[in-house]
XYZ file of C-alpha atoms in Angstrom:
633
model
C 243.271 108.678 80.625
C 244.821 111.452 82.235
C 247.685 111.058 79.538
C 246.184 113.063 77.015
C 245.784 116.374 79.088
C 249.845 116.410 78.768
C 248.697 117.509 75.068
C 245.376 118.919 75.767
C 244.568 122.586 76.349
C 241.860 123.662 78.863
C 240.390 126.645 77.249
C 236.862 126.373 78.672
C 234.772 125.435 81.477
C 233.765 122.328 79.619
C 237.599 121.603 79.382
C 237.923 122.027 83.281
C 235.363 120.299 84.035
C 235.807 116.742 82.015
C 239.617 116.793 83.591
C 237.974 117.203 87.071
C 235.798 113.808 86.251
C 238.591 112.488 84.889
C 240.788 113.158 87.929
C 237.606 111.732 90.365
C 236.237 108.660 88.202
C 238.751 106.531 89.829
C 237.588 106.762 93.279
C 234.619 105.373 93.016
C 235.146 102.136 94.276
C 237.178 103.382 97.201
C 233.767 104.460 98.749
C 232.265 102.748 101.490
C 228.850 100.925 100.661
C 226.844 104.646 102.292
C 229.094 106.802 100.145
C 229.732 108.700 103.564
C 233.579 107.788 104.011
C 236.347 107.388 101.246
C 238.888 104.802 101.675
C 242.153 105.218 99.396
C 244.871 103.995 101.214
C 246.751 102.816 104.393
C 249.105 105.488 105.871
C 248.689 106.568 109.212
C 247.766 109.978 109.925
C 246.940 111.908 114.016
C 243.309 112.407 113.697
C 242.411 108.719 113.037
C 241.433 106.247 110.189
C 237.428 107.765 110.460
C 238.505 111.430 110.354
C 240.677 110.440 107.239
C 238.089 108.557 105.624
C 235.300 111.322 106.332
C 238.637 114.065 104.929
C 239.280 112.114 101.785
C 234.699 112.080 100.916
C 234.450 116.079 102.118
C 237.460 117.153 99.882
C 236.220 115.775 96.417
C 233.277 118.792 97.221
C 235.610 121.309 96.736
C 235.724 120.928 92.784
C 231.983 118.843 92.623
C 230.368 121.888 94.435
C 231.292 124.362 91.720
C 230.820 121.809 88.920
C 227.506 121.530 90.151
C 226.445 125.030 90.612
C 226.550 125.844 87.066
C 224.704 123.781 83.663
C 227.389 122.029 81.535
C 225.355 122.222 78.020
C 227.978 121.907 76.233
C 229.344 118.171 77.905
C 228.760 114.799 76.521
C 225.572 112.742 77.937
C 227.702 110.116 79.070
C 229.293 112.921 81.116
C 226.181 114.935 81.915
C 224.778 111.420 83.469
C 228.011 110.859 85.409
C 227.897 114.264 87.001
C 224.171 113.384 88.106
C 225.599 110.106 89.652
C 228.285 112.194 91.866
C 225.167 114.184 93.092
C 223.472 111.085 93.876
C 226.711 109.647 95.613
C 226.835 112.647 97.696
C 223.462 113.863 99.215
C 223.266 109.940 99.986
C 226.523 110.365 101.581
C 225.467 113.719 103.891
C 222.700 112.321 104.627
C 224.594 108.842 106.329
C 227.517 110.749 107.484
C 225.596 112.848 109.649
C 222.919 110.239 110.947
C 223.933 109.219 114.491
C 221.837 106.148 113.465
C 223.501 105.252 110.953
C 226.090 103.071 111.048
C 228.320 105.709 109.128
C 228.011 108.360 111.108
C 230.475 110.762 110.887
C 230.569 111.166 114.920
C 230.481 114.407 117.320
C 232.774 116.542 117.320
C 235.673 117.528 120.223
C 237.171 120.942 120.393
C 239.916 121.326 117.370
C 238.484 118.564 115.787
C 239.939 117.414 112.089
C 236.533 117.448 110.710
C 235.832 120.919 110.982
C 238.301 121.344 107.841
C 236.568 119.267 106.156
C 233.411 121.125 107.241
C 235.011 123.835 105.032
C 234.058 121.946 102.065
C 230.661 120.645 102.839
C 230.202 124.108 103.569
C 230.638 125.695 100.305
C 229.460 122.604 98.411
C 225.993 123.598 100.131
C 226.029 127.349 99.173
C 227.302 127.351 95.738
C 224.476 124.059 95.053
C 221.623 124.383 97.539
C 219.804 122.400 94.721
C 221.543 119.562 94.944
C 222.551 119.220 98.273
C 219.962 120.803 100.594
C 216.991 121.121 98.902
C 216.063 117.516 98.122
C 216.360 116.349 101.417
C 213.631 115.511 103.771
C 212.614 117.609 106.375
C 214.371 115.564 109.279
C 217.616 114.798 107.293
C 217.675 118.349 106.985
C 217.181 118.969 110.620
C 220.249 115.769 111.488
C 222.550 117.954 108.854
C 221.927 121.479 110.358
C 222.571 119.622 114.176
C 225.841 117.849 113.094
C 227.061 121.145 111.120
C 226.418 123.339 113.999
C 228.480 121.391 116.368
C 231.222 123.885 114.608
C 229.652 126.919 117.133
C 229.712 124.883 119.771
C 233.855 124.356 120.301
C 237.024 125.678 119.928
C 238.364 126.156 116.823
C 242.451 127.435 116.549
C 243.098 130.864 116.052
C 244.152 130.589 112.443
C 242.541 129.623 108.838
C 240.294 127.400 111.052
C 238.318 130.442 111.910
C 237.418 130.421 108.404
C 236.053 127.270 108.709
C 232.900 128.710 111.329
C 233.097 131.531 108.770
C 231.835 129.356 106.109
C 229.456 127.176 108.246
C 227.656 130.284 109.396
C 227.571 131.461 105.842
C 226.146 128.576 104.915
C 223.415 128.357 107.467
C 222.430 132.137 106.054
C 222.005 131.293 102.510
C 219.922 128.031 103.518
C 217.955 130.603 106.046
C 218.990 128.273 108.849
C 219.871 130.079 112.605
C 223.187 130.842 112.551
C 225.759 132.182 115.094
C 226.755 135.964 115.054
C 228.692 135.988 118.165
C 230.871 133.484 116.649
C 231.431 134.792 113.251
C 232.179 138.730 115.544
C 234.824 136.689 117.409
C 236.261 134.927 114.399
C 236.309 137.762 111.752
C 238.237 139.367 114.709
C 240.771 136.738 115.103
C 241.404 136.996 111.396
C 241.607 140.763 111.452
C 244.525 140.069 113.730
C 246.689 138.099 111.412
C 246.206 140.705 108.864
C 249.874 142.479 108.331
C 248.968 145.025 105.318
C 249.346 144.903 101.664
C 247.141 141.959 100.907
C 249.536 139.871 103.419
C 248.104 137.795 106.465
C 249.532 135.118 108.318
C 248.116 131.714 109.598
C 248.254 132.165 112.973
C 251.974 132.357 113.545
C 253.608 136.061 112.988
C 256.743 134.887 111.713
C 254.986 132.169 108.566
C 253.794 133.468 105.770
C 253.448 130.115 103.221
C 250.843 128.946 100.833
C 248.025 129.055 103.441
C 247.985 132.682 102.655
C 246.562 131.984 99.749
C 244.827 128.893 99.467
C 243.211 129.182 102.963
C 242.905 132.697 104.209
C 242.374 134.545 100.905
C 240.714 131.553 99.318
C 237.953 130.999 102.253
C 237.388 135.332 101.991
C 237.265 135.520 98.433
C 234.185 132.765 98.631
C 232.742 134.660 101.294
C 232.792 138.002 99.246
C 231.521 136.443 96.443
C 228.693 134.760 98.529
C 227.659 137.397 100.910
C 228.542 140.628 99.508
C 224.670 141.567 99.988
C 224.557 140.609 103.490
C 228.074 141.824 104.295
C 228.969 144.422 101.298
C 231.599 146.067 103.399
C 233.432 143.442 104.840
C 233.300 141.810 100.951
C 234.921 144.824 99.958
C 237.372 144.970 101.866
C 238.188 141.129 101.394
C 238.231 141.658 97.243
C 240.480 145.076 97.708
C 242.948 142.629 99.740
C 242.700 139.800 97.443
C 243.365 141.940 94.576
C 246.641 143.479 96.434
C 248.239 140.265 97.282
C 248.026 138.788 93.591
C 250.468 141.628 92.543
C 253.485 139.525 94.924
C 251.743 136.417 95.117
C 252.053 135.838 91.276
C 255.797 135.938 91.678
C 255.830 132.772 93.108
C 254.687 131.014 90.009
C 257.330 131.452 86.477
C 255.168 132.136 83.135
C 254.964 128.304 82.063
C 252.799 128.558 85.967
C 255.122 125.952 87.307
C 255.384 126.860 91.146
C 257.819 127.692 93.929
C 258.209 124.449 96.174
C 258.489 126.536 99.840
C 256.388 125.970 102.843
C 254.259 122.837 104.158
C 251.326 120.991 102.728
C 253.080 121.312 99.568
C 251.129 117.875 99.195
C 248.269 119.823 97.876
C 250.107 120.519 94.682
C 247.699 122.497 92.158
C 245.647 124.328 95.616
C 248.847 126.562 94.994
C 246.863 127.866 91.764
C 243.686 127.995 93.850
C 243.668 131.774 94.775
C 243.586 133.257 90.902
C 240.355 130.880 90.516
C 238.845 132.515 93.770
C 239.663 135.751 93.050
C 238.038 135.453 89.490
C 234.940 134.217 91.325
C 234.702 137.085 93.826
C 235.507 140.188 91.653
C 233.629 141.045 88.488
C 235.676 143.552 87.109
C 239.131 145.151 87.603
C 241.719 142.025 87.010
C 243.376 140.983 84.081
C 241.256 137.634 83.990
C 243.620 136.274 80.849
C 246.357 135.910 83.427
C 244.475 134.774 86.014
C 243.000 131.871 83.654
C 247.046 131.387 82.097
C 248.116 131.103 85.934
C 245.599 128.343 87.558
C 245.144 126.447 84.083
C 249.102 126.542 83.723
C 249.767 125.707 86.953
C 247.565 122.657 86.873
C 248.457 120.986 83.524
C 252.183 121.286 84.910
C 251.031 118.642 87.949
C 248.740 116.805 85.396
C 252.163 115.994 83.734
C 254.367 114.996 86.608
C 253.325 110.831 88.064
C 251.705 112.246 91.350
C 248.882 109.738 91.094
C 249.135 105.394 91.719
C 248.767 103.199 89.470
C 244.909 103.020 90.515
C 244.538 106.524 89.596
C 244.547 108.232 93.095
C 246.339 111.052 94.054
C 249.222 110.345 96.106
C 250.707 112.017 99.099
C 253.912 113.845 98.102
C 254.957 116.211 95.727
C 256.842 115.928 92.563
C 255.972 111.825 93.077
C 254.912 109.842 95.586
C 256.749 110.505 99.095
C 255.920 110.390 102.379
C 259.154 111.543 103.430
C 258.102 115.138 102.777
C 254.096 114.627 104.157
C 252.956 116.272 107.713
C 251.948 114.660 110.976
C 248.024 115.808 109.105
C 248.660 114.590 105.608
C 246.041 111.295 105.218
C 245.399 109.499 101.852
C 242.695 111.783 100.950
C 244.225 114.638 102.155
C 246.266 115.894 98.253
C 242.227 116.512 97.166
C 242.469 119.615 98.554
C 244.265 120.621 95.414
C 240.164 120.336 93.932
C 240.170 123.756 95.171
C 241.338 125.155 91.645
C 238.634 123.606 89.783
C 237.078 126.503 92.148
C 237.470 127.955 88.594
C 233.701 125.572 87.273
C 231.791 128.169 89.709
C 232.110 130.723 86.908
C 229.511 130.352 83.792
C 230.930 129.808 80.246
C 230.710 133.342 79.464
C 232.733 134.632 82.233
C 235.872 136.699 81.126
C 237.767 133.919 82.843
C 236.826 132.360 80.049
C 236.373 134.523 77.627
C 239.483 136.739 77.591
C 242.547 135.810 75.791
C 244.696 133.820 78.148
C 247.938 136.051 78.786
C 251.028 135.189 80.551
C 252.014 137.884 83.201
C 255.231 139.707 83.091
C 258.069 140.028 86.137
C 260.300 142.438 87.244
C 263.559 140.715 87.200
C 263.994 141.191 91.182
C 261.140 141.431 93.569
C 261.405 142.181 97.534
C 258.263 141.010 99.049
C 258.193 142.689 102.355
C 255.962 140.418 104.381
C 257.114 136.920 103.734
C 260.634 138.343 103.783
C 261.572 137.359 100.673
C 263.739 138.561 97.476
C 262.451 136.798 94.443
C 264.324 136.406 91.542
C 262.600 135.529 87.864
C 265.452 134.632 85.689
C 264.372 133.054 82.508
C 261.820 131.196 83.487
C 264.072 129.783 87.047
C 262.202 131.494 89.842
C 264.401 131.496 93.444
C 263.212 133.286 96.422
C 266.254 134.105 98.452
C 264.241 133.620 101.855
C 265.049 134.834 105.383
C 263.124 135.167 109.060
C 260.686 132.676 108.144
C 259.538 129.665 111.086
C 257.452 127.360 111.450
C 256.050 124.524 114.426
C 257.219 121.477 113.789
C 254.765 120.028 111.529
C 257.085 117.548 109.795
C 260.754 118.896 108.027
C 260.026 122.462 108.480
C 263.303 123.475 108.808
C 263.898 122.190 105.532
C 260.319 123.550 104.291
C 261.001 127.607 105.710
C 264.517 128.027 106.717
C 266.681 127.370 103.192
C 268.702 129.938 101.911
C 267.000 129.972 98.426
C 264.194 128.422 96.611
C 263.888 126.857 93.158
C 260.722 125.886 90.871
C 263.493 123.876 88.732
C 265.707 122.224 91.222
C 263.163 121.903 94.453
C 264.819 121.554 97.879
C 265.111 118.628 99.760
C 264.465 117.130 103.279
C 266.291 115.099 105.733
C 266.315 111.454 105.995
C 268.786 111.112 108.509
C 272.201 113.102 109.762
C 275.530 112.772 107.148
C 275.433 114.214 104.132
C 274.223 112.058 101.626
C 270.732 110.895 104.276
C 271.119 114.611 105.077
C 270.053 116.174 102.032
C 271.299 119.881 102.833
C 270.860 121.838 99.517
C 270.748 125.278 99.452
C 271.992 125.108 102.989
C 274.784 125.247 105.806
C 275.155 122.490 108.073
C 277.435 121.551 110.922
C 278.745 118.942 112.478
C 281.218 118.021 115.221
C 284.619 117.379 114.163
C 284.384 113.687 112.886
C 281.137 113.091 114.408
C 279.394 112.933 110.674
C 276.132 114.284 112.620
C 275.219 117.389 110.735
C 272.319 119.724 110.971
C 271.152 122.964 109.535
C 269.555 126.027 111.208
C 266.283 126.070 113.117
C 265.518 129.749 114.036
C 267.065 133.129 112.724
C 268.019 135.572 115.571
C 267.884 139.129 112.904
C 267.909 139.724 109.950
C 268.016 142.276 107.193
C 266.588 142.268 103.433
C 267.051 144.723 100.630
C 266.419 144.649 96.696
C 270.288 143.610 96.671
C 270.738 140.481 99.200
C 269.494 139.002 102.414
C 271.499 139.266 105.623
C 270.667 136.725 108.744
C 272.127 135.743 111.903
C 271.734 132.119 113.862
C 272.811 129.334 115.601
C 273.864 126.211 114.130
C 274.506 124.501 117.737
C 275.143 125.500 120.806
C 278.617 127.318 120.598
C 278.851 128.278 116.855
C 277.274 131.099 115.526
C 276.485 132.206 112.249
C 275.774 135.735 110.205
C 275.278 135.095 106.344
C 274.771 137.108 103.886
C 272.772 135.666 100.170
C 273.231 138.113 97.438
C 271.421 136.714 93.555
C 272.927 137.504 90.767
C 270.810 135.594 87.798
C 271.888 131.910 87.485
C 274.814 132.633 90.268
C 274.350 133.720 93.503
C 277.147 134.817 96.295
C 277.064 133.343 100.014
C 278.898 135.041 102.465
C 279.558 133.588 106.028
C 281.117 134.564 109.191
C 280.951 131.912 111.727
C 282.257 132.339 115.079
C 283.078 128.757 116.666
C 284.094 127.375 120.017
C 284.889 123.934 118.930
C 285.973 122.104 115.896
C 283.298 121.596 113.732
C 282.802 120.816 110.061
C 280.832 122.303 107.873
C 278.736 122.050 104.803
C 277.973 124.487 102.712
C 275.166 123.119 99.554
C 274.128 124.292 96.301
C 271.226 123.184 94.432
C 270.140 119.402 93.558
C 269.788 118.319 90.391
C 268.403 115.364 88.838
C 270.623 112.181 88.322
C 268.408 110.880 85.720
C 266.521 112.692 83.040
C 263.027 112.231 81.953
C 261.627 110.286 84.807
C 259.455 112.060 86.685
C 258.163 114.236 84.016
C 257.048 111.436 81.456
C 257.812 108.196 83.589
C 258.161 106.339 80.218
C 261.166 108.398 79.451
C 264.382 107.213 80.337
C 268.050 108.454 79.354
C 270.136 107.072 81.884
C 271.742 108.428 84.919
C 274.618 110.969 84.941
C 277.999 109.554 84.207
C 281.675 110.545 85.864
C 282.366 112.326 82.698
C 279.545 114.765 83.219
C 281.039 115.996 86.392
C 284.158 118.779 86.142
C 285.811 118.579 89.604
C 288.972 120.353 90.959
C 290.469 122.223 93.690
C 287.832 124.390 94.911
C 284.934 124.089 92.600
C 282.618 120.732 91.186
C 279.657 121.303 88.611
C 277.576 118.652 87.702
C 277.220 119.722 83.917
C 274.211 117.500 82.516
C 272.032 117.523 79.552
C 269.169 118.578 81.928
C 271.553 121.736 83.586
C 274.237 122.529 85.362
C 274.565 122.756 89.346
C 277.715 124.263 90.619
C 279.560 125.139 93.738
C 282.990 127.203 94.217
C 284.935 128.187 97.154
C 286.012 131.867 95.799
C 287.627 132.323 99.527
C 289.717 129.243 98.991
C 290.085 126.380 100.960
C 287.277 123.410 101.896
C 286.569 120.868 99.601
C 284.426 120.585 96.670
C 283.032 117.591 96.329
C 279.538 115.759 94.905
C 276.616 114.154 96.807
C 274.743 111.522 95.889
C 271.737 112.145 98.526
C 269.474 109.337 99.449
C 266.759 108.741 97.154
C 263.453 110.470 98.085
C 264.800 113.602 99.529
C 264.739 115.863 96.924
C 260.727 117.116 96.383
C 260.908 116.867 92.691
C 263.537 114.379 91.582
C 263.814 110.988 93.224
C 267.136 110.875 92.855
C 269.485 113.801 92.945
C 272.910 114.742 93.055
C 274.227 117.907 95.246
C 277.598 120.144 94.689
C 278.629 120.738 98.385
C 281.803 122.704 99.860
C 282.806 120.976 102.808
C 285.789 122.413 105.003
C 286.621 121.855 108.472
C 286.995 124.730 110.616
C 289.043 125.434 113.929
C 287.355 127.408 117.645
C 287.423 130.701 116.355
C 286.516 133.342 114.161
C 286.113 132.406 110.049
C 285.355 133.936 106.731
C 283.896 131.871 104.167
C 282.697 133.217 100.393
C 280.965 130.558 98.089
C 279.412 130.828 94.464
C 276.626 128.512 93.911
C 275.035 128.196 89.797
C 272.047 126.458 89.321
C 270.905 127.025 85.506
C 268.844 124.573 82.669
C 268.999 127.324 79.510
C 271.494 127.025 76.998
C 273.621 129.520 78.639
C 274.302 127.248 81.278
C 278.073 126.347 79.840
C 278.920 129.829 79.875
C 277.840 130.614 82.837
C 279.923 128.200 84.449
C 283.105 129.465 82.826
C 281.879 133.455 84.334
C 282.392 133.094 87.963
C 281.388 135.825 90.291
C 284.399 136.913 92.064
C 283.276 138.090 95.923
C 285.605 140.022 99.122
C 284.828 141.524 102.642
C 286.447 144.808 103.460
C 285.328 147.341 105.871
C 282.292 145.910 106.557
C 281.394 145.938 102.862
C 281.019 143.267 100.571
C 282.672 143.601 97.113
C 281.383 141.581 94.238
C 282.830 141.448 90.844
C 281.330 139.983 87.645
C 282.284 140.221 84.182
C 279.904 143.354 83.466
C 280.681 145.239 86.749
C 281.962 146.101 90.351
C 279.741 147.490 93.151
C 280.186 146.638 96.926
C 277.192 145.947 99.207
C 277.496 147.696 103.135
C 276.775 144.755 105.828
C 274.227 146.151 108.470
C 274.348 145.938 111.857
C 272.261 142.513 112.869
C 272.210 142.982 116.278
C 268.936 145.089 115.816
C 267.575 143.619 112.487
C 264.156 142.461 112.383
């Protein structure tokens, strides 16, 4: 059924909120016989089968809980009388789950316990729709909730987004004028006060990672609380809209005008959550936004998932991203776990005649270049192809992250990809240098960036690629091309790998998996000394040596690695390099407009002299100065 929202505009909050049934209506027979747990599949995750199953029930709440806390007049009856079975489903389901009698019981919690996330979304359920999920119960399954919820006050929660979590319990215990803790919201509001870095920009608990947790966790989670308490806490609420309104001026750059995403960062598995924050911030501010481009960004953002095959054949969504993969998931990414991307349909808190609805939808306009100071990143919006040019950016490992934070660039068309295993083709290393021993065929990429300087022109870093050879690069854009620069200083023979972008082998099937137009032919790839592109109905992806030497040559990576296309082909220059001191200047295109053809034939031309790099192009000459990285950031 989902098929016809490919076609289908969602102008309304009737629109929004039949695709959120429609997205649901298959799990209903994955629900144990209380309707406290929700069992969709069989992968592994750390927290345990009965965590995941109590994850995958909690996380349909964050779209039912908004549904619910406004009337639908305007839906069918046979949908009006489906949304009253969810609310059945569900208070029967609190009601078990936090029982200790009951042979669903959700169980006590330990300190940093999985199902205070999932708390998250109980949480707000219960304050945006006290109606349906408070008020009907009895007296002592009232009294069982409020003693299994509290448990949250009671231990330690990490010193990141969690703290949001006991944010929102507390909250919650206020509106339902149940005790709540005050020392514990003082201590956590203080913890996130400390990962505040200015400008609308936090980060989740680690200085140096600034991802999509930014907004889909700590800006999401404050934006509900302004909304919901900005007569208990006006100043705090303030402050938390003023924020949220300062980050969407960067934080839209991440998303082209079509609202197809950049793929950067973990839990990409969440897919349209990315979209989350312009629904939140609609539902905490009431005046002051351009709501036509807040509407065009979520609602764009989520018909471009609704189009790619990221749910099973049953009609659950999978763990992945572009398609099912597991190759890409974290050590914390269960079955149920993707629901988190419900967190748009944040968007059915807001009545019909909200001016999210109301105003007339508007796509927002770029600056061609954009240095966002915080994340460290220089984003470029060339026709529609978004790259951020990253730098400085690391994360624990939570599964791949080195492939997930630590990538030259960025692409919403071409993805990146991760590792499978160690050569090149398992390796995957797009957008990326990696080194190996001489002959050893054991490559690896960075992990870690000692300094590093960005300006509006390029991005400058220094690192170690293994003990022994060390690295300074410097990115610089320039529209569909961009310019690496490397000097590597080696103490062994090594060789190295230097990749552009990935590109699809086949066309057609991921976006509409009953397309098919065959897989790229010999023909389609131009190849000689120097320089390969890979020049394809779909785009072109190109790499040239402009320094000279190494060896051009095209990967056919593993199937699966690439986060978009499951199966990909990468332009590489490969060159072998003695103990010493080396230059190395690449030119990498990655472009899908018509212009593609022509801007193969335009190569950049690049030089270092004087400490200055020189770049020429068919339109110009200028020279960039290379700083001093031995006290970058």
């Amino acid at each position: 059924m989902l098929e016809q929202w490919r076609e289908r505009k969602i102008q309304s909050r009737a629109d929004a909120a039949e695709l959120l049934l429609e997205i649901i209506r298959p799990l209903k027979k994955y629900y144990s016989d209380g309707n406290s747990w929700l069992h969709v599949g069989n992968t592994g995750v750390h927290y345990g089968e009965k965590s995941a199953r109590m994850e995958a029930f909690a996380r349909i709440l964050w779209g039912l809980g908004p549904l619910w806390s406004q009337e639908s007049p305007t839906l069918a009856p046979a949908l009006k009388d489906e949304i009253e079975e969810w609310k059945k489903r569900y208070r029967t389901g609190i009601i078990h789950g936090t029982d200790p009698r009951h042979p669903e019981y959700w169980g006590d919690l330990e300190d940093y316990d999985q199902k205070m996330v999932e708390m998250a979304a109980i949480a707000s359920a219960v304050s945006l729709s006290p109606q349906i999920l408070w008020e009907p119960l009895e007296e002592c399954q009232k009294e069982r909730f409020c003693i299994w919820m509290n448990q949250i006050n009671t231990h330690k929660v990490h010193a990141n987004n969690w703290r949001f979590f006991r944010i929102l319990v507390n909250m919650m215990f206020r509106i339902i004028g149940r005790p709540w803790s005050r020392e514990k919201a003082e201590e956590d509001w203080a913890v996130i006060t400390e990962c505040y870095e200015g400008d609308g920009w936090y980060h989740d608990g680690n200085s140096g990672q600034l991802d999509y947790y930014i907004a889909f966790a700590m800006h999401f989670y404050g934006l509900v609380y302004a909304r919901l308490m900005e007569k208990e806490d006006p100043d705090n609420c303030l402050i938390l809209r003023e924020r949220g309104k300062q980050f969407a001026q960067d934080f839209m750059y991440w998303f082209d005008t079509g609202g197809r995403e950049l793929p950067y960062g973990r839990s990409l598995t969440y897919r349209f959550a990315h979209g989350a924050f312009f629904s939140a911030l609609a539902f905490a501010c009431d005046d002051g936004l351009e709501y036509g481009i807040l509407r065009h960004l979520a609602v764009s953002n989520l018909k471009e998932w609704i189009c790619r095959p990221i749910f099973d054949n049953g009609g659950v969504l999978s763990v992945g991203y572009g398609y099912p993969n597991l190759f890409m998931s974290e050590r914390y990414n269960g079955q149920g776990s993707p629901y988190w991307g419900l967190k748009t349909f944040f968007m059915l808190a807001l009545e019909d005649a909200h001016p999210f609805w109301t105003a007339q939808e508007k796509q927002p306009s770029f600056d061609p270049v954009r240095l966002l100071e915080h994340p460290h990143m220089l984003i470029l919006h060339h026709k529609n192809h978004v790259q951020s040019f990253v730098t400085g950016q690391h994360c624990q490992n939570h599964g791949c992250t080195a492939e997930k934070y630590e990538k030259f660039v960025y692409s919403n068309q071409f993805g990146f990809s991760v590792s499978r295993g160690h050569d090149l083709r398992d390796g995957a290393f797009d957008n990326t240098l990696a080194v190996s021993l001489a002959d050893d065929n054991y490559y690896r990429m960075k992990y870690g960036t000692k300094a590093f300087v960005i300006t509006g022109q390029a991005v400058f870093s220094s690192y170690s690629l293994m003990p022994g050879v060390e690295a300074e690069s410097a990115i610089i854009p320039l529209g569909a091309w961009h310019i690496r620069v490397h000097r590597i200083t080696t103490d062994k023979e090594i060789d190295v790998a230097d990749g552009g972008f990935s590109i699809e082998a086949e066309a057609c099937s991921q976006i509409q998996p009953g397309c098919f137009s065959g897989k790229y032919t010999a023909a389609q790839i131009k190849q000689e000394s120097g320089k390969v592109f890979a020049c394809l109905p779909w785009g072109i992806s190109g790499a040239v040596s402009v320094s000279g030497g190494g060896n051009a040559v095209l990967v056919d990576t593993f199937p699966n690695t690439n986060l978009l296309y499951n199966l990909a082909v990468l332009p590489m220059i490969c060159k072998r390099l003695q103990p010493g001191q080396h230059q190395m200047i690449h030119c990498f295109l990655g472009d899908r407009t018509k212009e593609a053809a022509q801007y193969a034939e335009k190569i950049p031309q690049a030089w270092l002299k004087d400490r200055k790099i020189w770049i020429r192009t068919e339109t110009e000459e200028s020279a960039i100065e290379w700083p001093d990285l031995e006290y970058g950031h």
